[in-house]
Short mmCIF file of C-alpha atoms in Angstrom, two decimals:
data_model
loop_
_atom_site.label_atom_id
_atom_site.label_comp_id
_atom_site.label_asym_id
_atom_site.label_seq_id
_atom_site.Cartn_x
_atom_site.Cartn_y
_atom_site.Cartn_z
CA UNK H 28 2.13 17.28 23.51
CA UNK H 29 -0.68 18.06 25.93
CA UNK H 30 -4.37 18.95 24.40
CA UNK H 31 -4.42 22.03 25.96
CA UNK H 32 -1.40 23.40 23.97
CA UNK H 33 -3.47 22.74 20.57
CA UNK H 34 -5.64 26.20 19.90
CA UNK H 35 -9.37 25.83 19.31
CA UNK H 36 -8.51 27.08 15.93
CA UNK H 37 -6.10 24.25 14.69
CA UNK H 38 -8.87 21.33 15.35
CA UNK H 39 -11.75 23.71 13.50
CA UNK H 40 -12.50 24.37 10.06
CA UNK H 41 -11.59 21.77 7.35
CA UNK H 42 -9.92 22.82 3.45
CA UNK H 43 -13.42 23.91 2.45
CA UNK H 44 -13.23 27.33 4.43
CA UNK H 45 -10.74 28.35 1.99
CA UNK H 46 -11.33 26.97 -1.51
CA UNK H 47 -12.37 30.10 -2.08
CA UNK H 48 -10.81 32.90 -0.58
CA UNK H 49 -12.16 36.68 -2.04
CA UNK H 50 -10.47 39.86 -2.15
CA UNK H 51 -7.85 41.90 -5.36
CA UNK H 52 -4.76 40.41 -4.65
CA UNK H 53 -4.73 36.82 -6.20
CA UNK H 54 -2.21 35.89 -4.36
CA UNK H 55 -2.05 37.22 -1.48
CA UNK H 56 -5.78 35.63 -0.54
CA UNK H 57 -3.95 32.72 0.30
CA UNK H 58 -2.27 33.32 3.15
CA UNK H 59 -5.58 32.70 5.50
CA UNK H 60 -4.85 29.37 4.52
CA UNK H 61 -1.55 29.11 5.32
CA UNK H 62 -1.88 30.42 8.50
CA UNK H 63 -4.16 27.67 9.44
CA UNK H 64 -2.43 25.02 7.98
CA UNK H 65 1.02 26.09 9.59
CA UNK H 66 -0.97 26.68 13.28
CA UNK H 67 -1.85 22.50 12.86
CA UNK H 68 1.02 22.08 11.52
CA UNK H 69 3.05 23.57 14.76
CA UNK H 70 1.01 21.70 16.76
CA UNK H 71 0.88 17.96 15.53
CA UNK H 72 -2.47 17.67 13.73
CA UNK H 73 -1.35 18.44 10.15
CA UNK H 74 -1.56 14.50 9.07
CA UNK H 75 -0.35 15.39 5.48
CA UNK H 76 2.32 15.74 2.60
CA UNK H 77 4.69 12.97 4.11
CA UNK H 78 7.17 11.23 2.86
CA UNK H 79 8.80 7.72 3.01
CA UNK H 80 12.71 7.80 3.62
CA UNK H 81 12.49 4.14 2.41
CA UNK H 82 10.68 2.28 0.22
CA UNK H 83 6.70 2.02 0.81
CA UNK H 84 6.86 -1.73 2.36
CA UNK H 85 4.83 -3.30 5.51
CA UNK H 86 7.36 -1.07 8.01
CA UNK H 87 9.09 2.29 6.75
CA UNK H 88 10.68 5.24 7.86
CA UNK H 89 8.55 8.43 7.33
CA UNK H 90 9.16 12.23 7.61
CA UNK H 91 6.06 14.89 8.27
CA UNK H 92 5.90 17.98 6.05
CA UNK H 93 7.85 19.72 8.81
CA UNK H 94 10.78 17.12 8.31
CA UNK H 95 9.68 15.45 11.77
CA UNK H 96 11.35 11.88 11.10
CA UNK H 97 9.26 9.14 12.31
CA UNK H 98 8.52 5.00 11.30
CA UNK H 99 6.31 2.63 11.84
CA UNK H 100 3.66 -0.10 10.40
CA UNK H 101 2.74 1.69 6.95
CA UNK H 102 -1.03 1.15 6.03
CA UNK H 103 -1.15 4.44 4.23
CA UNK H 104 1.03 3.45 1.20
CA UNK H 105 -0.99 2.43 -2.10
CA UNK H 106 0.60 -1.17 -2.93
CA UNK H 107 -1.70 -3.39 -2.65
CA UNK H 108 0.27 -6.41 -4.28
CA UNK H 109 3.25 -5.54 -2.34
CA UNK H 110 4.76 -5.16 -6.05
CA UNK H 111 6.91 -1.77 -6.27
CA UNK H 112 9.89 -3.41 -4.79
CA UNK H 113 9.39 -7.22 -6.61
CA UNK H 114 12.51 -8.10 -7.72
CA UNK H 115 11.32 -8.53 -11.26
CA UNK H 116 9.70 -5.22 -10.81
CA UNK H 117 12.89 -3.60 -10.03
CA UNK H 118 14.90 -5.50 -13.33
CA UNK H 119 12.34 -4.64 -15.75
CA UNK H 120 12.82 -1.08 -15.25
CA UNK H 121 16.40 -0.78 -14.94
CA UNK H 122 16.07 -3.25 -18.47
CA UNK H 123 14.06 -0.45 -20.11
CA UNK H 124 16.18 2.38 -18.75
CA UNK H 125 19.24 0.55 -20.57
CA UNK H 126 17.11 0.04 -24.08
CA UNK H 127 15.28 3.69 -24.37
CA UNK H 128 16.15 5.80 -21.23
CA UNK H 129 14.28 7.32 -18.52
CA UNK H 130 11.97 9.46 -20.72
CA UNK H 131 9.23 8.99 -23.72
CA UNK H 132 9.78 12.65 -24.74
CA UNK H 133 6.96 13.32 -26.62
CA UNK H 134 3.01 13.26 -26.63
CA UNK H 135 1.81 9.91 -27.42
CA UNK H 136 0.24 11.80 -29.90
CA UNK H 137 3.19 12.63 -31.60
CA UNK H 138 6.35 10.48 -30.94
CA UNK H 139 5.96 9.65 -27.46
CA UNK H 140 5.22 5.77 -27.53
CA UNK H 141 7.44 3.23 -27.11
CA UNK H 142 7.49 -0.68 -27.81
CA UNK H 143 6.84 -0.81 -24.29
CA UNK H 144 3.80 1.13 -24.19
CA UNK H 145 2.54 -0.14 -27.75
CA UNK H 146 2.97 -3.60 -26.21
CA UNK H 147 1.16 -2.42 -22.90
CA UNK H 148 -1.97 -1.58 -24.69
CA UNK H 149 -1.80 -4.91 -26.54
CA UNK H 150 -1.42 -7.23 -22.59
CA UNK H 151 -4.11 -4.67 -21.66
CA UNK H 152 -6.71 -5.18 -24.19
CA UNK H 153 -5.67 -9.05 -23.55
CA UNK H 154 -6.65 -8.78 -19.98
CA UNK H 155 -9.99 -6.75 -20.70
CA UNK H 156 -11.19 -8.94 -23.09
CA UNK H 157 -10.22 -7.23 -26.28
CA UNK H 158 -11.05 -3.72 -26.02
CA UNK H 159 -9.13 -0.59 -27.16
CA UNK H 160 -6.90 0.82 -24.92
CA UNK H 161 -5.79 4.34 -24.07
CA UNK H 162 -2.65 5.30 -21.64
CA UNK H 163 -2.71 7.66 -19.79
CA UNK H 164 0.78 9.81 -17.54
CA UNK H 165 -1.82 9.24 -14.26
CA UNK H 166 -4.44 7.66 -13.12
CA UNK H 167 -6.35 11.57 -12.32
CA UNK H 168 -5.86 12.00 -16.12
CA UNK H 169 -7.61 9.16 -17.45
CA UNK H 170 -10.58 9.59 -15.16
CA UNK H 171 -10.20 13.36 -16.37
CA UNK H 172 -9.89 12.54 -20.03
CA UNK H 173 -12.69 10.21 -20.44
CA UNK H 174 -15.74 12.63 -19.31
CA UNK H 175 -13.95 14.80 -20.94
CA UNK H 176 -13.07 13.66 -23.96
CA UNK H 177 -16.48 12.18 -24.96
CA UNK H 178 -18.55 14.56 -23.45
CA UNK H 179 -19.47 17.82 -25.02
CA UNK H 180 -21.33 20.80 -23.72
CA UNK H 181 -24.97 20.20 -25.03
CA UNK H 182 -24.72 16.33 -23.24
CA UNK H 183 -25.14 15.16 -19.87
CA UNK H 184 -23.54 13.54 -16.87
CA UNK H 185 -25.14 11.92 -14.25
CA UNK H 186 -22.95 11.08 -11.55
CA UNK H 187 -22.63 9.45 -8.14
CA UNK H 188 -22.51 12.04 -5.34
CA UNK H 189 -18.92 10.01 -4.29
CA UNK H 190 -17.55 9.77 -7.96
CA UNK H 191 -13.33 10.20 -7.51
CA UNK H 192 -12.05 14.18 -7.78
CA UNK H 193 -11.26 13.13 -11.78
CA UNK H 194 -14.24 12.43 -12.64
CA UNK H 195 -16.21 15.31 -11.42
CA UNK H 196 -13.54 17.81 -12.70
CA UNK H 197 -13.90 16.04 -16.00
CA UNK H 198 -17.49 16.71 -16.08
CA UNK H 199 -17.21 20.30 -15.24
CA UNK H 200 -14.46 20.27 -17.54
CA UNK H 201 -16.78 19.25 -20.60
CA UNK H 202 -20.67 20.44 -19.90
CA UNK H 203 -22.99 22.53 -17.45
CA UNK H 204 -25.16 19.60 -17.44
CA UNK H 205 -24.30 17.75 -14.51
CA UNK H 206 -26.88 15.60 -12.10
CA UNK H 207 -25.52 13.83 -9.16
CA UNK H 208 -27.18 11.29 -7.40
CA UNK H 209 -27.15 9.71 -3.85
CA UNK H 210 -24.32 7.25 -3.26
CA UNK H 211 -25.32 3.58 -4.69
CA UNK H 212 -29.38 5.12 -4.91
CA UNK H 213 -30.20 3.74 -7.88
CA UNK H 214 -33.91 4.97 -7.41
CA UNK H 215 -32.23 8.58 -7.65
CA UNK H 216 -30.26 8.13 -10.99
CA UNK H 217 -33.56 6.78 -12.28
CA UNK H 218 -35.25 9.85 -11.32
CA UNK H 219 -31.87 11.91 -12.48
CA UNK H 220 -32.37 10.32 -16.02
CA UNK H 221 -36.29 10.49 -16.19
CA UNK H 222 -35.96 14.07 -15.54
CA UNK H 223 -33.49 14.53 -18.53
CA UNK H 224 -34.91 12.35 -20.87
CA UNK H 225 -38.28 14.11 -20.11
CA UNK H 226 -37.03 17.13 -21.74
CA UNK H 227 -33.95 15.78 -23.83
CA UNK H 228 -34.35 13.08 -26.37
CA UNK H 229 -31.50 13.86 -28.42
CA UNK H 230 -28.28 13.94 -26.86
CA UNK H 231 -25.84 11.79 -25.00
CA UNK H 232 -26.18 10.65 -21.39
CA UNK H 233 -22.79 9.26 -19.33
CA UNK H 234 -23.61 7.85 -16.01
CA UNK H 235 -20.39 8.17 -13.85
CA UNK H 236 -19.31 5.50 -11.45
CA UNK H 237 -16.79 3.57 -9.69
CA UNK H 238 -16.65 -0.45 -9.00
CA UNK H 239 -15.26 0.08 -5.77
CA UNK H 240 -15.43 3.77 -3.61
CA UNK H 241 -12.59 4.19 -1.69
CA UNK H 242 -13.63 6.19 1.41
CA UNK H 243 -16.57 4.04 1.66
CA UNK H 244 -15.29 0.52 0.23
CA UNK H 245 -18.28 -0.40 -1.17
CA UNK H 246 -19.29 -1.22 -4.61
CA UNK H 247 -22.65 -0.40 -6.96
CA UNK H 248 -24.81 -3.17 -8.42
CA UNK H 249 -22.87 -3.19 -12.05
CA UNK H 250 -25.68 -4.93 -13.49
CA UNK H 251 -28.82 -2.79 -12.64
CA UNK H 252 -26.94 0.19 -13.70
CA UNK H 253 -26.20 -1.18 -17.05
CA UNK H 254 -29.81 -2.31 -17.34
CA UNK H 255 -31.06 1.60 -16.12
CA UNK H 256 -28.57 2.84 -18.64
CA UNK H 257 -30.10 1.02 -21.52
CA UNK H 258 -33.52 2.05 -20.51
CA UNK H 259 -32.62 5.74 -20.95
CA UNK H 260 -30.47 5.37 -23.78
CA UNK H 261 -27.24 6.12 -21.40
CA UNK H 262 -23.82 5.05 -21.71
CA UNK H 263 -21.75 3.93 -18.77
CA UNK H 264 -18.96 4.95 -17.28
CA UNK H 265 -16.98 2.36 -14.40
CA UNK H 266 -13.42 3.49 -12.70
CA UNK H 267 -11.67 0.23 -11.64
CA UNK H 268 -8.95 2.40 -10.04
CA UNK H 269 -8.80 0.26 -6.95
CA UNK H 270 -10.02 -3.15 -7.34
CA UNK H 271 -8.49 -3.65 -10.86
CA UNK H 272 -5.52 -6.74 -10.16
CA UNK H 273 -6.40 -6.47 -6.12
CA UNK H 274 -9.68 -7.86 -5.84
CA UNK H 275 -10.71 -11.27 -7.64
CA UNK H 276 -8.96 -15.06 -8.65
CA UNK H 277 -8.80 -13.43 -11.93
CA UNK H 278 -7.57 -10.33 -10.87
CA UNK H 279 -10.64 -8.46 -12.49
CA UNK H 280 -11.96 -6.89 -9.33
CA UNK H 281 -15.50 -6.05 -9.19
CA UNK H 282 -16.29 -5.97 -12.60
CA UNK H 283 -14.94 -9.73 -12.27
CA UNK H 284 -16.46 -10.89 -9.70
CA UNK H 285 -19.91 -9.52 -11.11
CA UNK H 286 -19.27 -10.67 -14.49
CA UNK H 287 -20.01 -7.69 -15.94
CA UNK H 288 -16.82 -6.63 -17.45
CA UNK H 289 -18.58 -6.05 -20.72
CA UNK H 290 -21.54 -4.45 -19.15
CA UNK H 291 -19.22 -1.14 -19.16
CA UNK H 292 -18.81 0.95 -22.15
CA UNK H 293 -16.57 2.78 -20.81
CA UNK H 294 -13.38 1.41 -18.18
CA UNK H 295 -10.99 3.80 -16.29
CA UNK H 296 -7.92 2.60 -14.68
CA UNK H 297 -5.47 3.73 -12.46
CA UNK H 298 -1.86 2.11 -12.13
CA UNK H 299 -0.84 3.66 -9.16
CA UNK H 300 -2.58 1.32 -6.93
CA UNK H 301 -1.44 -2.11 -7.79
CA UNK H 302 0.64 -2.05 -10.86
CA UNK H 303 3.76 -0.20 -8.90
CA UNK H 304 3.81 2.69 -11.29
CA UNK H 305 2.18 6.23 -11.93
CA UNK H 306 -0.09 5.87 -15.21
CA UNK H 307 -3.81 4.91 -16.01
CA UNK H 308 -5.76 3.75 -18.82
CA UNK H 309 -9.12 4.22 -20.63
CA UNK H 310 -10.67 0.98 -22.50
CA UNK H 311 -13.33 1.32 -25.19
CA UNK H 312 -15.14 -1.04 -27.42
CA UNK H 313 -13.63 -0.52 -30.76
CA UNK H 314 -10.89 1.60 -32.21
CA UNK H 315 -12.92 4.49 -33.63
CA UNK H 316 -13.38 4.78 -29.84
CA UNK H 317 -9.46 4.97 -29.06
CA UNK H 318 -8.53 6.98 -31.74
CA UNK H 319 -11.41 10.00 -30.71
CA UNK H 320 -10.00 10.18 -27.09
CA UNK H 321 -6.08 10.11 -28.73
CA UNK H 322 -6.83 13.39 -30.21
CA UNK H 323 -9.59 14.93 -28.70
CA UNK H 324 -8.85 13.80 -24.59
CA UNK H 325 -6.93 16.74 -23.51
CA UNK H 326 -4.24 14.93 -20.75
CA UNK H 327 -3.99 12.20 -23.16
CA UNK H 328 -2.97 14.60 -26.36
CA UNK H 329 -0.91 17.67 -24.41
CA UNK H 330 0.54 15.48 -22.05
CA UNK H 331 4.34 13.87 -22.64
CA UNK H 332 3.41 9.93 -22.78
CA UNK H 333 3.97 7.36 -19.95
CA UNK H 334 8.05 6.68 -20.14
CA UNK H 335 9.28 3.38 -21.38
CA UNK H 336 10.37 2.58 -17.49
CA UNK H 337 6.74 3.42 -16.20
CA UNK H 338 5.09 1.25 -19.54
CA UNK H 339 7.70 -2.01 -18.69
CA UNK H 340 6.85 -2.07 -14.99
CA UNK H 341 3.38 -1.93 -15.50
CA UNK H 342 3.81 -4.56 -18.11
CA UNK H 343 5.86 -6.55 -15.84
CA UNK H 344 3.49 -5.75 -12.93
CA UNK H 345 0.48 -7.52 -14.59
CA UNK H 346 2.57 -10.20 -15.82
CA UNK H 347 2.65 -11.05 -12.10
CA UNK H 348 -1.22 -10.04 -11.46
CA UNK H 349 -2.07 -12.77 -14.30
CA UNK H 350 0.01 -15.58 -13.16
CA UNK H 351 -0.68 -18.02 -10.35
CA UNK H 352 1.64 -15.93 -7.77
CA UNK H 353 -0.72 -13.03 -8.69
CA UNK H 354 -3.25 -15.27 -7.29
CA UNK H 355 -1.27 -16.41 -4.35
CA UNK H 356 -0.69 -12.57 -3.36
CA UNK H 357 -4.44 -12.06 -3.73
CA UNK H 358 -5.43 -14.55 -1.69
CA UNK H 359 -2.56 -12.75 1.04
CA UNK H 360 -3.76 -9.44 0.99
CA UNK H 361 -7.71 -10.34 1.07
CA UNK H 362 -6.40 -12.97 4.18
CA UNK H 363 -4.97 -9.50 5.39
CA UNK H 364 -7.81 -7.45 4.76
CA UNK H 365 -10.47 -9.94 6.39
CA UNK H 366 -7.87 -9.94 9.59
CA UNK H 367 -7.68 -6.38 9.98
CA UNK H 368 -11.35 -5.79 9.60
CA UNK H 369 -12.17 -8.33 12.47
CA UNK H 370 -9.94 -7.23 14.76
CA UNK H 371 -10.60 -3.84 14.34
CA UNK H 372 -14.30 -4.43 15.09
CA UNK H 373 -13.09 -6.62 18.66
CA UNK H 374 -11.35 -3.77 19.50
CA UNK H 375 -14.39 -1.83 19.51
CA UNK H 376 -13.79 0.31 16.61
CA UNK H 377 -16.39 1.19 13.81
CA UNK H 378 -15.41 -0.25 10.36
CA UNK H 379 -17.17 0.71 7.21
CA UNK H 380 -17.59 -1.00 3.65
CA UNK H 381 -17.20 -3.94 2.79
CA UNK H 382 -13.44 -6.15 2.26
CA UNK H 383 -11.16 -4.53 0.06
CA UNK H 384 -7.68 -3.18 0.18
CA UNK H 385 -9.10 0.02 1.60
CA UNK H 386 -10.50 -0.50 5.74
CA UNK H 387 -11.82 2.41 6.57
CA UNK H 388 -12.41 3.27 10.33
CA UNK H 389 -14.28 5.71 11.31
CA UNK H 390 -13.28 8.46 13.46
CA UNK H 391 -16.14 10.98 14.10
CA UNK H 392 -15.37 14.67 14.48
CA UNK H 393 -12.24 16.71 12.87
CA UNK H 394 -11.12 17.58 16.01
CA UNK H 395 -10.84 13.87 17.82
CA UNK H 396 -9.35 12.42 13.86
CA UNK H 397 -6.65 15.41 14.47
CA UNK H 398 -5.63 14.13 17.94
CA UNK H 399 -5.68 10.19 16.64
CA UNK H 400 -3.60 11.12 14.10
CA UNK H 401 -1.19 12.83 15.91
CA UNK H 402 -1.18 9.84 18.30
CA UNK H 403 -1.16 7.20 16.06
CA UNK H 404 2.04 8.17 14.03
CA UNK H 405 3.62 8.93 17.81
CA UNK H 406 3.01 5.52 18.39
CA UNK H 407 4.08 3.60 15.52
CA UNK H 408 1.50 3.55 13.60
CA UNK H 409 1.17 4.96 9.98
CA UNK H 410 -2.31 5.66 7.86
CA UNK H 411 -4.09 8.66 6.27
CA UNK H 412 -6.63 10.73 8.33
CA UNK H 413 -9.43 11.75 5.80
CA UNK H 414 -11.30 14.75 6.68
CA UNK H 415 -14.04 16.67 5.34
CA UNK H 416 -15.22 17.72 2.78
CA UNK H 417 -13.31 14.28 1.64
CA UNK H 418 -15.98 12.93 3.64
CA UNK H 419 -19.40 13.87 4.99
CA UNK H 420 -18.61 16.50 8.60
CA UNK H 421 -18.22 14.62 11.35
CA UNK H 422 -17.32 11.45 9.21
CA UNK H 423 -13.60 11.77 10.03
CA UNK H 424 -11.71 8.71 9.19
CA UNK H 425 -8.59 6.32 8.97
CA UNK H 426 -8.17 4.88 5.47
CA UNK H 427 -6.13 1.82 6.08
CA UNK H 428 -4.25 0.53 2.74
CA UNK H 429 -3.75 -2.98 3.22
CA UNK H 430 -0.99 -4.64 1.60
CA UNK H 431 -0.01 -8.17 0.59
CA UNK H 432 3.39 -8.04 2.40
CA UNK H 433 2.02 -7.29 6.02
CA UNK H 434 2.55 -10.02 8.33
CA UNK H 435 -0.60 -11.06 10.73
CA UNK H 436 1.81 -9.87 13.68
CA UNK H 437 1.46 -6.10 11.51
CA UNK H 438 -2.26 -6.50 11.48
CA UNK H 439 -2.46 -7.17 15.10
CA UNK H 440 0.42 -4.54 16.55
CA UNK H 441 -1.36 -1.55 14.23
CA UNK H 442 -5.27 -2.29 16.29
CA UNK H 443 -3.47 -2.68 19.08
CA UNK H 444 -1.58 0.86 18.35
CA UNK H 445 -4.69 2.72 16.65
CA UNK H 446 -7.05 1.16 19.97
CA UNK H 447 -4.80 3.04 21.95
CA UNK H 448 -4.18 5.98 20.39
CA UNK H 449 -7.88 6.49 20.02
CA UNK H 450 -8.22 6.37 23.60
CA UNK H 451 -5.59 9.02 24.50
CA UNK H 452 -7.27 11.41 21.39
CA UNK H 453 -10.71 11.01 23.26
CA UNK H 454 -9.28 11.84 26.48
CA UNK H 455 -7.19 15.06 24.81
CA UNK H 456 -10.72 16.25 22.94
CA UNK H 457 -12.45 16.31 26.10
CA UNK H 458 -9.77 18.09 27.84
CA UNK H 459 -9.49 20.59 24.77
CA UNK H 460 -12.86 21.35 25.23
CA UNK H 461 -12.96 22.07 29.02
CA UNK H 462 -10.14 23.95 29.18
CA UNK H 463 -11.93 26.03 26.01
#
């Protein structure tokens, strides 16, 4: 498809422009929207709601939103252990399908639990050291549920500018006291929390963050926050959504690797990233903890309960993440990982962060990430264009989701792929724009 078939108006404006549309009819508003979505979507440059027509491995067969079938080298699937088809994997569930069914039926508040998920918290609060532990139907949920399920309106939350979707809806969710500060800028959640406590001696602080940002992979200094925390009588807040079993010989991710797993009175965990299921968790310090957020966490208490298949793959799941060929697949994907990131940069192309499952390459505008997109899937490649306000304007970006299972012949063929598809979307921006 030739650039100058693509209208000016499919590679402006991002999901911002209409977040929120005005005007009496409720519904009807949203039709601007549509409009522009469907005019990218007609064109090429609508990079999202696909599917897989297999499973989510190293190579799979894809359909757009449009039903467009395509395949190629997946690095936009979440599995970062390569564990959603493990053989074991696969047995445990249809095991717990044959014992309870497909369903928990219930609130875990009321009779939703199972012996799997009552045995999930237990491996859990193994793995963390002790704590209480929480489940949670998603990952969004538990970041949800703990801002706001400890927060209330007269307290305060003081998060990073980059803090996950969750988070930041749990916040506004709970209070009308909410501080951000600068990504990693400690100096500005010191002034953030100097400022409060200057005025505020009596209620509670929670400082929001996560040990590893996925548009950015990078991390915060675990150990000067906790340290700034109990200087202004805060408490602390980590999301382990994406390092948690990925990232670590123990499988602890960054929290791990900083040894500061303790440090955080509050942990957040997601197990859609390595633990092959939908779910998350919260983990506290004591049970008076737990049992607050079972009752008065909203998700957690008017939400049907993980189901027993979900609880025994994620049991199953870190089974594998604790044993030695949990290590062995660790030490694969962050062989991967290092790989990718190196030959990206010899092929010229910006990489951000630091190693993690998530590579993020930077694009620059909307406009040229709409054309690489389009490209890259054409030619066999498969990741997730992130646009703003994901990310800062002009920050477009590939988020490549590294995996265990791909092969260093993957790693190579996808640069090789995205290297030239970048140099086809430069050529069709600059034609776009003369022929404008």
């Amino acid at each position: 498809m030739s650039a100058k078939n693509v209208p000016e108006e499919a590679l402006n404006g991002s999901l911002r422009d209409y977040r929120t549309p005005g005007g009496i009819d409720l519904l009807g508003r949203t039709a601007g929207f549509y409009q522009w979505q469907n005019l990218r979507r007609t064109h090429g440059v609508w990079p999202y709601a696909r599917s897989t027509a297999t499973a989510p491995g190293a190579r799979c067969d894809a359909r757009t939103d449009a039903g467009q079938a395509f395949s190629g080298i997946n690095f936009a699937s979440q599995d970062y252990l390569s564990l959603s088809s493990h053989p074991a994997i696969k047995l445990a569930a249809f095991e717990a399908i044959d014992t309870y069914g497909v369903h928990s039926a219930g609130s875990a508040a009321l009779l939703g639990n199972t012996a799997n998920s009552l045995e999930l918290e237990r491996d859990l609060s193994d793995f963390l050291g002790g704590r209480d532990i929480v489940l949670y139907p998603t990952g969004w949920m538990a970041g949800f549920g703990a801002v706001q399920g400890f927060v209330r309106a007269s307290d305060y939350v003081v998060l990073d500018v980059l803090a996950h979707s969750c988070l930041q809806e749990g916040a506004r969710a709970a209070t009308q006291n909410i501080h951000h500060h600068g990504h990693l800028n400690l100096e500005g959640l010191v002034r953030k929390l100097e400022r409060i406590r200057g005025h505020d001696k009596e209620n509670g602080i929670l400082v929001v963050t996560e040990s590893l940002f996925s548009m950015h992979s990078d991390t915060p200094d675990i150990g000067a926050l906790r340290a700034i925390c109990d200087r202004y009588n805060a408490t602390l807040l980590v999301d382990c959504a994406h390092d948690l079993g990925s990232i670590g010989d123990d499988g602890l991710g960054h929290l791990g690797l900083q040894q500061m797993v303790d440090a955080a009175d509050i942990i957040v965990g997601s197990f859609s990233k390595t633990f092959a299921s939908n779910g998350g968790f919260i983990a506290v310090k004591d049970r008076a903890m737990a049992e607050y957020l079972r009752y008065y966490s909203a998700p957690h208490t008017f939400s049907n309960a993980l189901s027993p298949v979900q609880a025994a793959i994620v049991r199953k799941a870190l089974e594998i993440v604790r044993s030695e060929e949990g290590r062995t697949l660790r030490r694969r994907l962050m062989d991967n990982i290092v790989h990718l990131r190196a030959r990206m940069q010899a092929a010229g192309l910006e990489v951000l962060g630091d190693p993690s499952p998530i590579v993020p390459v930077r694009v620059g505008t909307e406009a040229l990430g709409r054309f690489a997109s389009r490209e890259l899937a054409a030619r066999g490649g498969i990741a997730n264009l992130v646009e703003y306000p994901a990310v800062p304007q002009g920050g477009a970006r590939f988020r490549f989701q590294v995996m265990a299972a791909h092969t260093r012949q993957d790693v190579d063929e996808v640069v090789d792929i995205l290297a030239q598809a970048m140099k086809t979307a430069d050529l069709q921006y600059r034609q776009s724009y003369e022929s404008a």
